[in-house]
């Protein structure tokens, strides 16, 4: 309590309480109402633009108890950021404590809750034949259900959501106005009489009669593709245990190899498909219900085509009542592929007409409903790495929950990068990291990016006076930022990666930041991607890096790892012409003329920018091992290399590859050129692929540890940030983090902000915003 309660009476007093945080749409006002009535206090509670305001009066001991209970007994989905209780000499009017109509205006400072998985109470009612919502696909209460995906503006009241078109029936209205009911002031409240309904359609859009869920289950069991409208967008679903069904979906979606997410009914079923730790189970069943990456269990009935060549699979549990009902249908496949309902490089569909138009060639049938999705929200993806839950894609369940910034940061819009785009809005030292937007490579994705910025600004009632973006001048996000009529701060790509961790972890710096990823605009004519920075909010200095490799063909090298294999061989032996006798058999599928032309390009320095990219080094090794010559999705080569490395035990990896580090100016450089000869030697000796893959991982870790020792002796710094897309490699991250701790370094990395480019905008906002304070 901010101040001691004072009163002209020694026995009674009054308070005005302001509460900020996620306190709208989570049953907070009903909670306050019930608490006040239990204690016999007078007054009122109201939603406003800043959060929740309470005017309360009564005996002093009970007021003390009231404030303490507000802090300690808040609803499960509430999140109190600040509670300010101040005495007032104006007591509330005598009478029963009331909930007042929401107030507009004021200084906007409220937070909107994310979409929340259906709660246990609603599930019990869903499968209770005696309940009036028995098997109703849109059951919800104040503790669960849609939030961010249906809200248009604040305050969070039904007229400001897409539920405004569903007037409450008498029974639902009675619940809504009953302070003792779980649905008291639950804005999405509905039932079969007054709420949204399902419908079943063919690909021509014709409505078909029958039990929608039974028809969907039958179509899936027969190998069909069903488009399902969910919470924040559409899924495309098929039988995850049918190779034929998975292949059909891949053909139609033009997604030949990228891993597909799986939805299974419960934890017991999940354990048939994957190895689950207690942390995995907790994450799967959390209110956020993300997709969780876990090691696949050998011998499981899952189709190999779900994640070809990989050892990890992404599982999620049903998070809406619709999903629960679908997986409860007789004959339903026990594992459903649930992949984003979109075409390649397009945002997920949200509208019924949009889905019928864009997905008609992909799906055989459509399971629709008539509740509008206001904003797209894809599924979140997480993985337990180094004992911590780390988001790889931040979306449903997590956005738009803000991160509290512990250092002064100006209000700012940060526009993120080109791949795995997200944006970030800082309002009063709170960073609202958007839901996953995706690749800004097409008109539809760019429109989604702009629409999402406008929506979040409307929900937050803020228009930041500053903007930040990546240094790369050709990113659409950078062009958008520069097109705004406000000061623009450019933030170097890898500095932003480090900045995201500084923001989330509340670090002052300076720190030593190891950033390993695929690409980043360096500003010195090279492509960054394997860097060691000394960094803080004020700037950065590169102290170390991977040695440069040619990038033959520029950006095309990222799509064709065989090019990087030749680049590594060229770095190891830069002869003027290619000696075919030195090439491993793994490159035989590539035409000799192509290989010779590429070698000549490197020898002459034609269209071969230099790169220190760790991602491209992974590509080179994967291609030399024959794992991936042409990538079918981003990161495929590195993911395959990681999987094979996990198949080898540490004892089989001796002898280790030697590490060479040299100085170039003021930078320490890890020399990757000798790797070429080491890899060729092992290939010639028929060393198993898994052993070579693991030796490479251990070489990289040893090289980074030696680099850190040298830099530590120069700087004395022992706080280390690990960032960049390559750090999603569980084997690499955990091995490196363990070795760093053994060397007395403190290790920090992203958890709520992705380590990949999905977290860039947070770093841009934190670093760019510090310059505007």
XYZ file of C-alpha atoms in Angstrom:
773
model
C 0.000 0.000 0.000
C 1.458 3.334 -1.010
C 0.491 5.146 2.179
C -0.937 4.267 5.537
C -4.717 4.482 5.605
C -5.802 7.613 7.397
C -9.269 8.609 8.510
C -11.033 11.108 10.688
C -12.539 8.056 12.330
C -10.195 5.688 14.168
C -12.170 2.730 12.848
C -12.979 3.423 9.188
C -11.295 4.796 6.100
C -11.443 4.934 2.319
C -9.069 4.147 -0.542
C -8.754 4.873 -4.224
C -6.878 2.008 -5.842
C -5.438 1.993 -9.377
C -4.327 -1.346 -10.792
C -2.330 -1.695 -13.990
C -1.526 -4.875 -15.889
C -3.582 -7.644 -17.470
C -6.714 -6.886 -15.486
C -9.350 -6.645 -18.213
C -10.971 -9.716 -19.702
C -9.659 -12.043 -17.004
C -12.417 -11.818 -14.396
C -10.713 -9.156 -12.333
C -13.725 -6.913 -11.668
C -15.875 -9.878 -10.566
C -13.030 -10.972 -8.311
C -12.882 -7.493 -6.741
C -16.673 -7.455 -6.394
C -16.816 -10.795 -4.606
C -13.907 -9.908 -2.352
C -15.501 -6.601 -1.318
C -18.807 -8.305 -0.563
C -17.088 -11.009 1.475
C -15.464 -8.310 3.604
C -18.582 -6.139 3.772
C -16.946 -3.117 2.131
C -18.687 -0.279 0.271
C -17.641 1.177 -3.059
C -17.206 0.339 -6.723
C -14.849 -1.034 -9.366
C -14.582 0.100 -12.980
C -12.548 -0.618 -16.114
C -10.886 2.408 -17.664
C -8.160 3.149 -20.156
C -5.459 2.639 -17.547
C -6.675 -0.676 -16.135
C -8.982 -1.031 -13.124
C -9.987 1.684 -10.653
C -11.441 0.877 -7.219
C -13.079 3.221 -4.708
C -13.583 1.361 -1.454
C -14.408 2.180 2.133
C -14.868 0.374 5.417
C -13.113 -0.677 8.614
C -9.354 -0.133 8.483
C -8.336 -3.756 9.197
C -10.650 -4.976 6.443
C -9.237 -2.451 3.982
C -5.750 -3.725 4.755
C -6.970 -7.287 4.190
C -8.703 -6.210 0.961
C -5.510 -4.763 -0.539
C -3.457 -7.767 0.513
C -6.000 -10.141 -1.069
C -5.961 -8.137 -4.304
C -2.248 -8.836 -4.576
C -2.279 -12.455 -3.461
C -5.552 -13.931 -4.733
C -5.990 -12.398 -8.198
C -7.591 -14.586 -10.924
C -5.231 -17.070 -12.601
C -4.993 -15.171 -15.882
C -4.545 -11.742 -14.272
C -1.123 -10.115 -14.125
C -0.727 -7.145 -11.804
C 2.124 -4.863 -12.832
C 1.372 -2.108 -10.344
C -1.149 -1.539 -7.564
C -1.380 1.957 -6.137
C -3.619 2.370 -3.075
C -4.053 5.896 -1.762
C -6.180 7.131 1.137
C -8.980 9.554 0.357
C -11.098 11.726 2.601
C -14.100 11.095 0.335
C -15.622 7.743 1.283
C -17.864 5.948 -1.214
C -21.611 6.265 -0.848
C -23.009 3.716 1.584
C -24.485 0.617 -0.002
C -23.523 -2.598 -1.699
C -20.251 -2.675 -3.634
C -20.939 -2.266 -7.375
C -19.374 -2.837 -10.785
C -19.725 0.368 -12.797
C -19.918 0.618 -16.607
C -16.508 0.902 -18.252
C -15.127 4.392 -18.698
C -13.556 5.717 -21.881
C -10.732 8.231 -21.861
C -8.033 8.777 -19.325
C -4.380 8.043 -19.891
C -4.349 4.730 -21.805
C -2.293 2.197 -19.915
C -4.300 -1.024 -19.901
C -3.029 -4.384 -21.125
C -4.997 -6.881 -23.203
C -4.929 -10.553 -22.280
C -3.726 -13.103 -24.829
C -5.910 -15.912 -26.122
C -6.032 -18.595 -23.448
C -6.524 -22.371 -23.714
C -9.871 -23.725 -22.531
C -9.837 -24.249 -18.757
C -10.599 -27.445 -16.825
C -13.925 -26.105 -15.530
C -15.174 -25.435 -19.054
C -13.911 -28.826 -20.240
C -15.855 -30.541 -17.465
C -19.021 -28.739 -18.575
C -18.273 -29.457 -22.235
C -18.485 -33.210 -21.644
C -21.268 -33.114 -19.028
C -24.554 -34.320 -20.615
C -26.479 -32.433 -17.946
C -24.894 -29.072 -18.738
C -26.607 -26.687 -21.147
C -23.292 -26.200 -22.961
C -22.784 -29.943 -23.449
C -20.573 -30.348 -26.553
C -20.808 -26.647 -27.412
C -17.624 -25.797 -29.394
C -17.373 -22.204 -28.138
C -17.689 -22.642 -24.384
C -15.551 -20.180 -22.388
C -15.462 -18.212 -19.137
C -13.506 -15.429 -17.481
C -10.537 -17.782 -17.095
C -10.178 -18.946 -20.701
C -11.037 -18.466 -24.334
C -10.501 -15.816 -27.004
C -9.150 -12.402 -26.047
C -6.586 -10.684 -28.279
C -7.859 -12.337 -31.462
C -11.374 -10.869 -31.031
C -10.742 -7.425 -29.517
C -10.931 -4.313 -31.688
C -10.328 -1.610 -29.089
C -10.328 -0.998 -25.356
C -11.912 -1.070 -22.843
C -12.271 -4.815 -23.227
C -16.080 -5.013 -23.301
C -18.341 -7.075 -25.541
C -19.305 -4.141 -27.828
C -15.596 -3.688 -28.588
C -15.114 -7.303 -29.709
C -16.350 -9.486 -32.542
C -18.860 -10.989 -30.062
C -20.989 -7.844 -30.326
C -23.080 -9.475 -33.079
C -24.216 -12.238 -30.694
C -26.756 -10.779 -28.213
C -26.860 -12.705 -24.959
C -29.835 -14.979 -24.380
C -31.681 -14.787 -21.047
C -29.624 -17.573 -19.458
C -26.279 -16.137 -20.578
C -27.354 -12.639 -19.523
C -28.215 -13.994 -16.090
C -24.725 -15.512 -15.780
C -23.145 -12.312 -17.041
C -24.823 -10.248 -14.321
C -24.444 -12.737 -11.454
C -21.371 -11.820 -9.380
C -21.143 -15.364 -8.046
C -21.059 -16.946 -11.506
C -17.802 -17.911 -13.266
C -19.037 -16.046 -16.342
C -19.798 -12.804 -14.532
C -18.773 -10.116 -17.046
C -17.151 -12.730 -19.314
C -17.226 -10.854 -22.605
C -17.116 -13.866 -25.021
C -19.848 -15.676 -23.036
C -22.160 -17.682 -25.294
C -24.167 -20.891 -25.543
C -25.848 -22.964 -28.273
C -28.888 -20.668 -28.154
C -27.190 -17.308 -28.661
C -23.582 -17.896 -29.679
C -21.433 -18.800 -32.695
C -22.194 -21.953 -34.664
C -20.261 -24.448 -36.792
C -20.914 -25.175 -40.446
C -19.519 -27.751 -42.905
C -18.701 -26.864 -46.511
C -17.182 -28.396 -49.608
C -14.433 -26.630 -51.519
C -17.024 -24.847 -53.659
C -18.375 -23.222 -50.522
C -21.638 -25.162 -50.488
C -22.994 -25.797 -46.992
C -23.537 -29.510 -46.319
C -26.019 -30.959 -43.800
C -25.113 -33.244 -40.913
C -23.034 -33.347 -37.752
C -20.112 -31.055 -38.630
C -17.632 -32.666 -36.258
C -18.554 -36.211 -37.262
C -18.214 -35.279 -40.926
C -14.821 -33.690 -40.282
C -13.605 -36.776 -38.418
C -14.768 -39.002 -41.250
C -13.023 -36.874 -43.890
C -9.776 -36.953 -41.914
C -9.993 -40.699 -41.321
C -10.449 -41.212 -45.067
C -7.264 -39.287 -45.874
C -8.791 -35.939 -46.763
C -7.512 -32.438 -46.091
C -9.783 -30.325 -43.888
C -9.451 -26.574 -43.371
C -10.465 -25.795 -39.781
C -11.207 -22.299 -38.526
C -9.681 -22.000 -35.082
C -8.918 -19.289 -32.558
C -6.562 -16.976 -34.433
C -6.754 -18.401 -37.938
C -7.196 -21.527 -40.038
C -5.385 -24.846 -39.840
C -5.011 -27.392 -42.603
C -5.496 -30.802 -41.001
C -4.739 -34.360 -42.128
C -4.139 -37.738 -40.516
C -0.628 -37.479 -39.064
C -0.166 -41.253 -39.102
C -0.930 -41.607 -42.819
C 2.016 -41.211 -45.178
C -0.423 -40.772 -48.066
C -2.412 -38.017 -46.363
C 0.731 -36.149 -45.308
C 2.165 -36.437 -48.824
C -1.100 -35.135 -50.291
C -1.005 -32.078 -48.041
C 2.646 -31.429 -48.863
C 1.968 -31.644 -52.589
C -0.994 -29.304 -52.452
C 0.722 -26.789 -50.185
C 4.030 -27.006 -52.058
C 5.799 -27.727 -48.787
C 7.959 -30.744 -49.605
C 9.926 -31.147 -46.368
C 9.352 -28.420 -43.757
C 8.260 -30.025 -40.454
C 4.549 -30.108 -39.679
C 2.997 -29.602 -36.244
C 0.932 -32.373 -34.665
C -2.067 -32.113 -32.345
C -2.769 -35.048 -30.055
C -5.549 -35.592 -27.538
C -3.672 -35.745 -24.216
C -0.340 -36.344 -22.512
C -0.830 -40.098 -22.503
C -1.133 -40.066 -26.284
C 1.794 -37.663 -26.578
C 4.066 -40.135 -24.804
C 3.445 -42.639 -27.598
C 4.975 -40.203 -30.067
C 7.732 -38.372 -28.174
C 9.994 -38.444 -25.138
C 8.424 -36.035 -22.654
C 10.261 -34.494 -19.728
C 8.352 -33.017 -16.802
C 9.160 -29.579 -18.218
C 7.720 -30.598 -21.590
C 4.520 -31.751 -19.912
C 4.207 -28.522 -17.952
C 4.691 -26.487 -21.118
C 2.197 -28.537 -23.133
C -0.488 -28.105 -20.471
C 0.250 -24.463 -19.620
C -2.473 -21.856 -20.271
C -0.558 -20.848 -23.417
C -0.589 -24.392 -24.916
C 2.243 -23.801 -27.426
C 3.615 -26.271 -29.925
C 6.520 -27.917 -28.078
C 9.527 -29.413 -29.866
C 10.561 -32.773 -28.397
C 12.585 -35.803 -29.391
C 10.558 -38.250 -31.425
C 10.053 -41.695 -29.945
C 11.335 -44.397 -32.281
C 8.691 -46.817 -33.442
C 5.844 -44.344 -33.008
C 2.981 -44.558 -35.513
C 3.642 -41.020 -36.745
C 4.208 -40.708 -40.480
C 7.871 -40.195 -41.393
C 6.733 -37.450 -43.762
C 5.732 -35.228 -40.835
C 9.368 -34.256 -40.137
C 11.564 -35.962 -42.751
C 15.075 -36.750 -41.569
C 14.678 -35.029 -38.207
C 14.671 -36.365 -34.681
C 12.481 -33.643 -33.163
C 8.753 -33.218 -33.690
C 6.380 -30.437 -32.693
C 3.415 -31.523 -30.573
C 0.556 -29.538 -29.096
C -2.541 -30.405 -27.118
C -6.022 -29.200 -28.114
C -6.494 -25.658 -26.844
C -10.059 -24.837 -27.905
C -13.289 -26.711 -27.115
C -13.658 -27.267 -30.861
C -10.337 -29.129 -30.951
C -11.303 -31.210 -27.915
C -14.604 -32.203 -29.491
C -12.954 -33.069 -32.799
C -10.372 -35.319 -31.150
C -13.166 -36.976 -29.153
C -14.968 -38.141 -32.296
C -15.168 -41.902 -32.934
C -12.673 -43.004 -35.571
C -10.667 -39.784 -35.536
C -6.939 -40.314 -36.231
C -4.979 -40.167 -32.974
C -2.544 -37.598 -34.355
C -3.611 -34.713 -36.572
C -1.270 -32.593 -38.622
C -2.364 -29.029 -37.848
C -0.377 -26.693 -40.041
C -1.063 -23.042 -40.770
C -3.948 -22.515 -43.167
C -2.202 -20.536 -45.864
C -0.319 -20.778 -49.102
C 3.447 -20.500 -49.021
C 4.648 -17.007 -48.093
C 1.133 -15.789 -47.303
C -0.419 -15.033 -43.897
C -2.830 -17.517 -42.341
C -6.444 -17.132 -43.412
C -8.917 -15.747 -40.887
C -12.164 -15.066 -42.754
C -14.543 -17.687 -44.117
C -14.783 -16.165 -47.593
C -11.026 -15.599 -47.642
C -10.346 -19.240 -46.741
C -12.789 -20.595 -49.313
C -11.057 -18.480 -51.942
C -7.399 -19.012 -50.995
C -7.528 -22.606 -49.724
C -9.999 -24.200 -52.130
C -7.216 -25.986 -54.031
C -5.592 -27.156 -50.800
C -8.530 -28.468 -48.756
C -11.279 -30.949 -49.583
C -13.660 -29.632 -46.922
C -14.018 -26.637 -44.612
C -15.068 -26.660 -40.954
C -16.162 -23.066 -40.387
C -17.771 -20.941 -37.702
C -19.291 -17.472 -37.702
C -17.236 -15.760 -34.989
C -15.029 -13.191 -36.674
C -11.279 -13.280 -36.050
C -10.228 -9.653 -35.686
C -6.472 -10.232 -35.824
C -4.391 -13.191 -36.989
C -2.559 -15.084 -34.273
C -0.563 -18.169 -35.263
C 0.444 -20.988 -32.904
C 3.433 -20.325 -30.664
C 6.412 -22.698 -30.772
C 8.659 -23.440 -27.789
C 11.439 -25.812 -26.796
C 13.119 -26.688 -23.534
C 16.758 -25.708 -24.078
C 19.319 -25.661 -21.279
C 16.583 -26.292 -18.739
C 14.496 -23.269 -19.732
C 11.414 -22.836 -21.884
C 12.449 -20.756 -24.886
C 10.069 -19.409 -27.503
C 11.051 -20.030 -31.106
C 7.872 -18.367 -32.358
C 5.933 -15.951 -30.152
C 2.239 -15.700 -30.955
C -0.915 -17.269 -29.455
C -0.936 -17.308 -25.672
C 2.004 -14.917 -25.326
C 1.219 -11.882 -27.471
C 0.491 -9.136 -26.652
C 1.649 -9.620 -23.039
C 4.306 -6.905 -22.568
C 7.796 -7.289 -21.205
C 8.596 -4.833 -18.432
C 11.682 -2.801 -19.339
C 13.851 -2.041 -16.329
C 15.681 0.853 -17.961
C 14.179 4.105 -19.335
C 13.071 3.627 -22.935
C 11.194 6.145 -25.057
C 7.878 5.237 -26.658
C 8.877 3.748 -29.997
C 7.770 1.451 -32.817
C 10.428 -1.073 -33.870
C 9.779 -2.747 -37.205
C 11.898 -5.907 -36.986
C 13.610 -7.719 -39.817
C 12.684 -9.407 -43.071
C 12.474 -13.042 -41.944
C 10.368 -14.260 -39.018
C 9.206 -10.692 -38.679
C 7.645 -9.263 -35.574
C 7.325 -5.654 -34.541
C 7.466 -4.100 -31.093
C 5.738 -1.099 -29.536
C 7.127 0.423 -26.360
C 4.617 2.332 -24.257
C 5.756 3.685 -20.899
C 8.643 1.263 -20.498
C 6.501 -1.722 -21.488
C 7.529 -3.575 -24.646
C 4.641 -5.106 -26.579
C 6.238 -7.668 -28.869
C 3.757 -8.516 -31.607
C 2.561 -11.909 -32.674
C 4.614 -13.704 -35.349
C 4.139 -11.958 -38.701
C 6.399 -14.133 -40.864
C 8.488 -13.449 -43.932
C 7.996 -9.988 -45.448
C 8.493 -11.270 -48.972
C 5.092 -10.638 -50.548
C 2.262 -8.144 -50.745
C -0.054 -10.149 -48.479
C 2.543 -10.493 -45.723
C 3.416 -6.812 -45.934
C -0.271 -5.909 -45.672
C -0.550 -8.163 -42.589
C 2.452 -6.381 -41.097
C 0.875 -2.950 -41.583
C -2.589 -4.068 -40.424
C -1.135 -5.592 -37.270
C 0.744 -2.416 -36.401
C -2.440 -0.379 -36.842
C -4.458 -2.854 -34.739
C -2.012 -2.978 -31.832
C -1.665 0.803 -31.828
C -5.463 1.056 -31.676
C -5.706 -1.477 -28.848
C -2.948 0.275 -26.898
C -4.227 3.741 -27.832
C -0.738 4.899 -28.663
C 1.105 6.326 -31.663
C 4.809 6.236 -30.804
C 6.751 9.369 -31.801
C 9.874 7.371 -32.722
C 10.662 4.410 -34.958
C 13.533 1.919 -35.207
C 14.545 -0.549 -37.908
C 17.346 -2.744 -39.236
C 20.368 -1.250 -40.995
C 19.539 -3.175 -44.187
C 18.134 -0.577 -46.600
C 16.191 -3.074 -48.716
C 14.145 -4.741 -45.978
C 10.471 -3.877 -46.406
C 10.319 -3.273 -42.670
C 13.146 -0.725 -42.983
C 11.469 0.989 -45.910
C 8.247 1.181 -43.925
C 10.079 2.748 -40.987
C 11.833 5.327 -43.135
C 8.498 6.210 -44.744
C 7.023 7.360 -41.440
C 7.168 11.028 -40.565
C 9.159 10.595 -37.367
C 12.778 10.182 -36.213
C 14.143 6.788 -37.326
C 16.885 4.924 -35.464
C 18.771 2.257 -37.402
C 20.040 -0.645 -35.292
C 22.614 -3.140 -36.541
C 21.126 -6.625 -36.877
C 23.335 -8.480 -34.409
C 23.430 -5.639 -31.921
C 19.612 -5.910 -31.920
C 19.861 -9.643 -31.178
C 21.944 -8.839 -28.106
C 19.656 -5.933 -27.235
C 16.661 -8.259 -27.073
C 18.361 -10.265 -24.328
C 19.463 -7.113 -22.501
C 15.831 -5.947 -22.557
C 14.301 -9.221 -21.402
C 16.900 -9.979 -18.740
C 17.246 -6.404 -17.490
C 21.004 -6.291 -18.085
C 22.926 -3.019 -18.126
C 25.973 -4.216 -19.985
C 28.530 -4.147 -21.235
C 28.310 -7.827 -22.091
C 30.073 -10.183 -24.447
C 27.537 -11.230 -27.052
C 27.973 -14.346 -29.185
C 25.569 -14.040 -32.113
C 25.343 -16.945 -34.548
C 22.839 -16.817 -37.391
C 22.426 -16.902 -41.138
C 22.773 -13.319 -42.229
C 22.850 -9.740 -41.062
C 23.771 -6.468 -42.714
C 27.229 -5.645 -41.430
C 27.801 -2.188 -42.788
C 31.406 -2.947 -43.761
C 30.722 -4.644 -47.079
C 30.527 -8.136 -45.600
C 27.642 -10.276 -44.385
C 27.746 -10.859 -40.625
C 26.550 -14.050 -38.936
C 29.237 -15.431 -36.609
C 30.139 -12.554 -34.301
C 31.474 -11.770 -30.853
C 30.560 -8.253 -29.738
C 31.282 -6.161 -26.705
C 27.897 -4.502 -26.407
C 25.679 -2.327 -24.270
C 22.738 -0.013 -24.958
C 25.033 2.660 -26.302
C 26.779 0.657 -29.004
C 28.960 -2.317 -29.864
C 32.469 -3.271 -30.866
C 33.262 -6.465 -32.747
C 36.048 -8.317 -30.961
C 35.870 -11.660 -32.764
C 34.232 -13.561 -35.586
C 34.336 -16.588 -37.822
C 36.712 -16.274 -40.751
C 35.217 -15.089 -43.998
C 33.974 -17.498 -46.624
C 32.922 -16.507 -50.121
C 29.170 -16.441 -50.674
C 29.061 -17.660 -54.299
C 25.992 -16.309 -56.023
C 25.069 -14.052 -53.119
C 21.697 -14.827 -51.554
C 21.361 -17.940 -53.691
C 24.026 -19.627 -51.582
C 21.578 -19.658 -48.662
C 19.172 -21.733 -50.765
C 21.762 -24.141 -52.188
C 24.153 -25.449 -49.504
C 26.291 -27.209 -52.113
C 27.578 -23.748 -53.033
C 28.800 -23.245 -49.475
C 30.429 -26.691 -49.529
C 32.513 -25.568 -52.498
C 33.156 -22.242 -50.748
C 34.602 -24.048 -47.719
C 36.737 -26.268 -49.964
C 37.951 -23.185 -51.826
C 38.844 -21.485 -48.538
C 40.846 -24.562 -47.557
C 42.660 -24.797 -50.889
C 42.166 -21.684 -53.050
C 43.531 -23.128 -56.288
C 42.773 -21.274 -59.547
C 40.857 -24.252 -60.937
C 38.757 -27.044 -59.480
C 40.314 -30.473 -59.030
C 37.384 -32.894 -59.286
C 39.466 -35.647 -57.700
C 39.407 -33.802 -54.376
C 35.635 -33.578 -54.180
C 33.654 -35.926 -51.944
C 31.067 -38.226 -53.459
C 28.341 -36.197 -51.745
C 28.686 -33.470 -54.385
C 28.389 -35.868 -57.326
C 24.693 -34.980 -57.957
C 25.739 -31.417 -58.825
C 26.665 -31.003 -62.476
C 30.425 -30.678 -63.021
C 29.953 -27.598 -65.210
C 28.096 -25.848 -62.379
C 30.843 -26.685 -59.922
C 33.596 -25.438 -62.231
C 31.721 -22.209 -62.957
C 31.240 -21.560 -59.258
C 34.925 -22.210 -58.570
C 35.908 -19.727 -61.273
C 33.556 -17.150 -59.744
C 35.308 -17.518 -56.407
C 38.772 -17.436 -57.965
C 37.912 -14.187 -59.766
C 35.838 -12.709 -56.944
C 32.718 -12.370 -59.094
C 29.394 -12.083 -57.211
C 30.982 -13.616 -54.132
C 30.490 -11.331 -51.153
C 32.344 -12.397 -48.034
C 30.502 -13.712 -45.014
C 31.274 -14.712 -41.442
C 27.907 -16.467 -41.214
C 27.672 -19.456 -38.894
C 24.500 -20.543 -40.667
C 26.335 -20.779 -43.977
C 29.125 -22.758 -42.303
C 26.517 -25.252 -41.084
C 25.215 -25.403 -44.663
C 28.693 -26.156 -45.981
C 29.291 -29.032 -43.577
C 25.817 -30.500 -44.128
C 26.323 -30.453 -47.888
C 29.772 -32.059 -47.683
C 28.196 -34.852 -45.628
C 25.497 -35.285 -48.267
C 22.689 -34.324 -45.894
C 21.343 -31.358 -47.847
C 22.516 -30.034 -51.199
C 19.486 -27.827 -51.906
C 17.405 -26.434 -49.044
C 13.654 -26.881 -49.205
C 13.061 -24.614 -46.203
C 15.049 -22.166 -44.108
C 17.471 -23.878 -41.754
C 16.984 -27.365 -43.187
C 20.688 -28.148 -43.592
C 21.529 -27.036 -40.050
C 18.602 -28.966 -38.561
C 19.639 -32.150 -40.354
C 23.228 -31.678 -39.213
C 22.105 -31.182 -35.604
C 19.969 -34.323 -35.726
C 22.819 -36.465 -37.036
C 25.178 -35.036 -34.419
C 22.815 -36.162 -31.655
C 23.068 -39.750 -32.927
C 26.764 -39.952 -32.011
C 27.953 -40.360 -28.451
C 30.700 -38.113 -27.127
C 33.117 -41.033 -26.779
C 33.006 -41.725 -30.525
C 34.041 -38.210 -31.530
C 37.750 -38.424 -30.708
C 40.055 -37.123 -31.981
C 38.652 -33.600 -31.880
C 39.214 -31.190 -34.747
C 42.012 -28.732 -34.023
C 41.060 -25.088 -33.449
C 43.001 -22.237 -35.045
C 42.482 -18.599 -34.078
C 44.431 -15.687 -35.521
C 44.404 -11.932 -35.066
C 43.265 -9.545 -37.767
C 43.497 -5.946 -36.659
C 41.790 -5.759 -33.275
C 39.653 -8.850 -33.925
C 40.222 -12.479 -32.982
C 39.233 -14.710 -35.913
C 38.242 -18.389 -35.763
C 39.768 -19.946 -38.872
C 37.230 -22.224 -40.547
C 39.394 -22.930 -43.611
C 41.225 -25.934 -42.048
C 37.851 -27.607 -41.543
C 37.791 -28.490 -45.225
C 40.788 -30.806 -44.971
C 39.593 -32.313 -41.678
C 36.178 -33.123 -43.115
C 37.634 -34.576 -46.322
C 40.000 -36.744 -44.272
C 37.146 -38.169 -42.203
C 35.031 -38.760 -45.294
C 37.912 -40.572 -46.973
C 38.319 -42.699 -43.839
C 34.601 -43.606 -43.923
C 33.976 -42.055 -40.510
C 30.219 -42.245 -39.840
C 28.224 -39.153 -40.754
C 26.925 -38.792 -37.191
C 30.453 -38.745 -35.771
C 31.620 -36.092 -38.239
C 28.532 -33.989 -37.507
C 29.211 -34.154 -33.782
C 32.911 -33.408 -34.239
C 31.949 -30.251 -36.104
C 29.627 -29.142 -33.288
C 32.340 -29.757 -30.702
C 34.917 -27.936 -32.841
C 32.660 -24.890 -32.986
C 32.121 -24.953 -29.220
C 35.860 -25.313 -28.518
C 36.631 -22.479 -30.922
C 34.108 -20.186 -29.237
C 35.402 -21.073 -25.772
C 38.984 -20.279 -26.786
C 37.777 -17.048 -28.383
C 36.001 -16.117 -25.147
C 39.110 -16.821 -23.070
C 41.148 -14.459 -25.205
C 38.546 -11.711 -25.182
C 37.968 -12.078 -21.443
C 41.661 -11.500 -20.820
C 41.326 -8.230 -22.768
C 38.045 -6.972 -21.321
C 37.532 -8.665 -17.959
C 33.857 -9.130 -18.859
C 32.145 -12.320 -17.706
C 28.484 -11.669 -18.616
C 27.740 -13.524 -21.874
C 24.692 -13.242 -24.127
C 23.919 -16.054 -26.577
C 21.680 -15.032 -29.471
C 20.838 -15.633 -33.119
C 18.972 -18.344 -34.999
C 21.797 -20.901 -34.763
C 21.359 -20.862 -30.985
C 18.065 -22.711 -31.482
C 20.314 -25.719 -32.035
C 19.775 -27.505 -28.718
C 23.023 -29.481 -28.877
C 25.109 -26.421 -29.715
C 23.467 -24.168 -27.129
C 23.590 -26.618 -24.238
C 27.166 -27.723 -24.907
C 28.363 -24.137 -25.280
C 26.469 -22.895 -22.205
C 27.887 -25.712 -20.069
C 31.448 -24.978 -21.160
C 30.994 -21.241 -20.580
C 29.763 -21.839 -17.035
C 32.706 -24.139 -16.385
C 34.911 -21.219 -17.434
C 33.128 -18.962 -14.874
C 31.023 -17.002 -17.356
C 27.387 -16.070 -16.605
C 25.153 -17.061 -19.521
C 22.034 -15.163 -20.643
C 19.687 -15.886 -23.553
C 16.170 -15.156 -24.726
C 13.194 -16.992 -23.262
C 10.054 -14.952 -23.942
C 11.628 -13.226 -26.944
C 12.826 -15.631 -29.659
C 16.574 -15.989 -30.159
C 15.945 -15.903 -33.909
C 14.843 -12.866 -35.916
C 11.454 -13.006 -34.202
C 13.077 -11.176 -31.291
C 14.899 -8.527 -33.342
C 12.235 -5.863 -32.892
C 12.502 -6.030 -29.096
C 16.223 -5.344 -29.356
C 15.646 -2.546 -31.857
C 13.075 -0.953 -29.553
C 15.264 -1.235 -26.461
C 18.404 0.097 -28.124
C 16.716 2.643 -30.375
C 14.450 3.821 -27.579
C 17.411 4.461 -25.297
C 18.679 7.049 -27.771
C 15.388 8.947 -27.665
C 15.018 9.321 -23.898
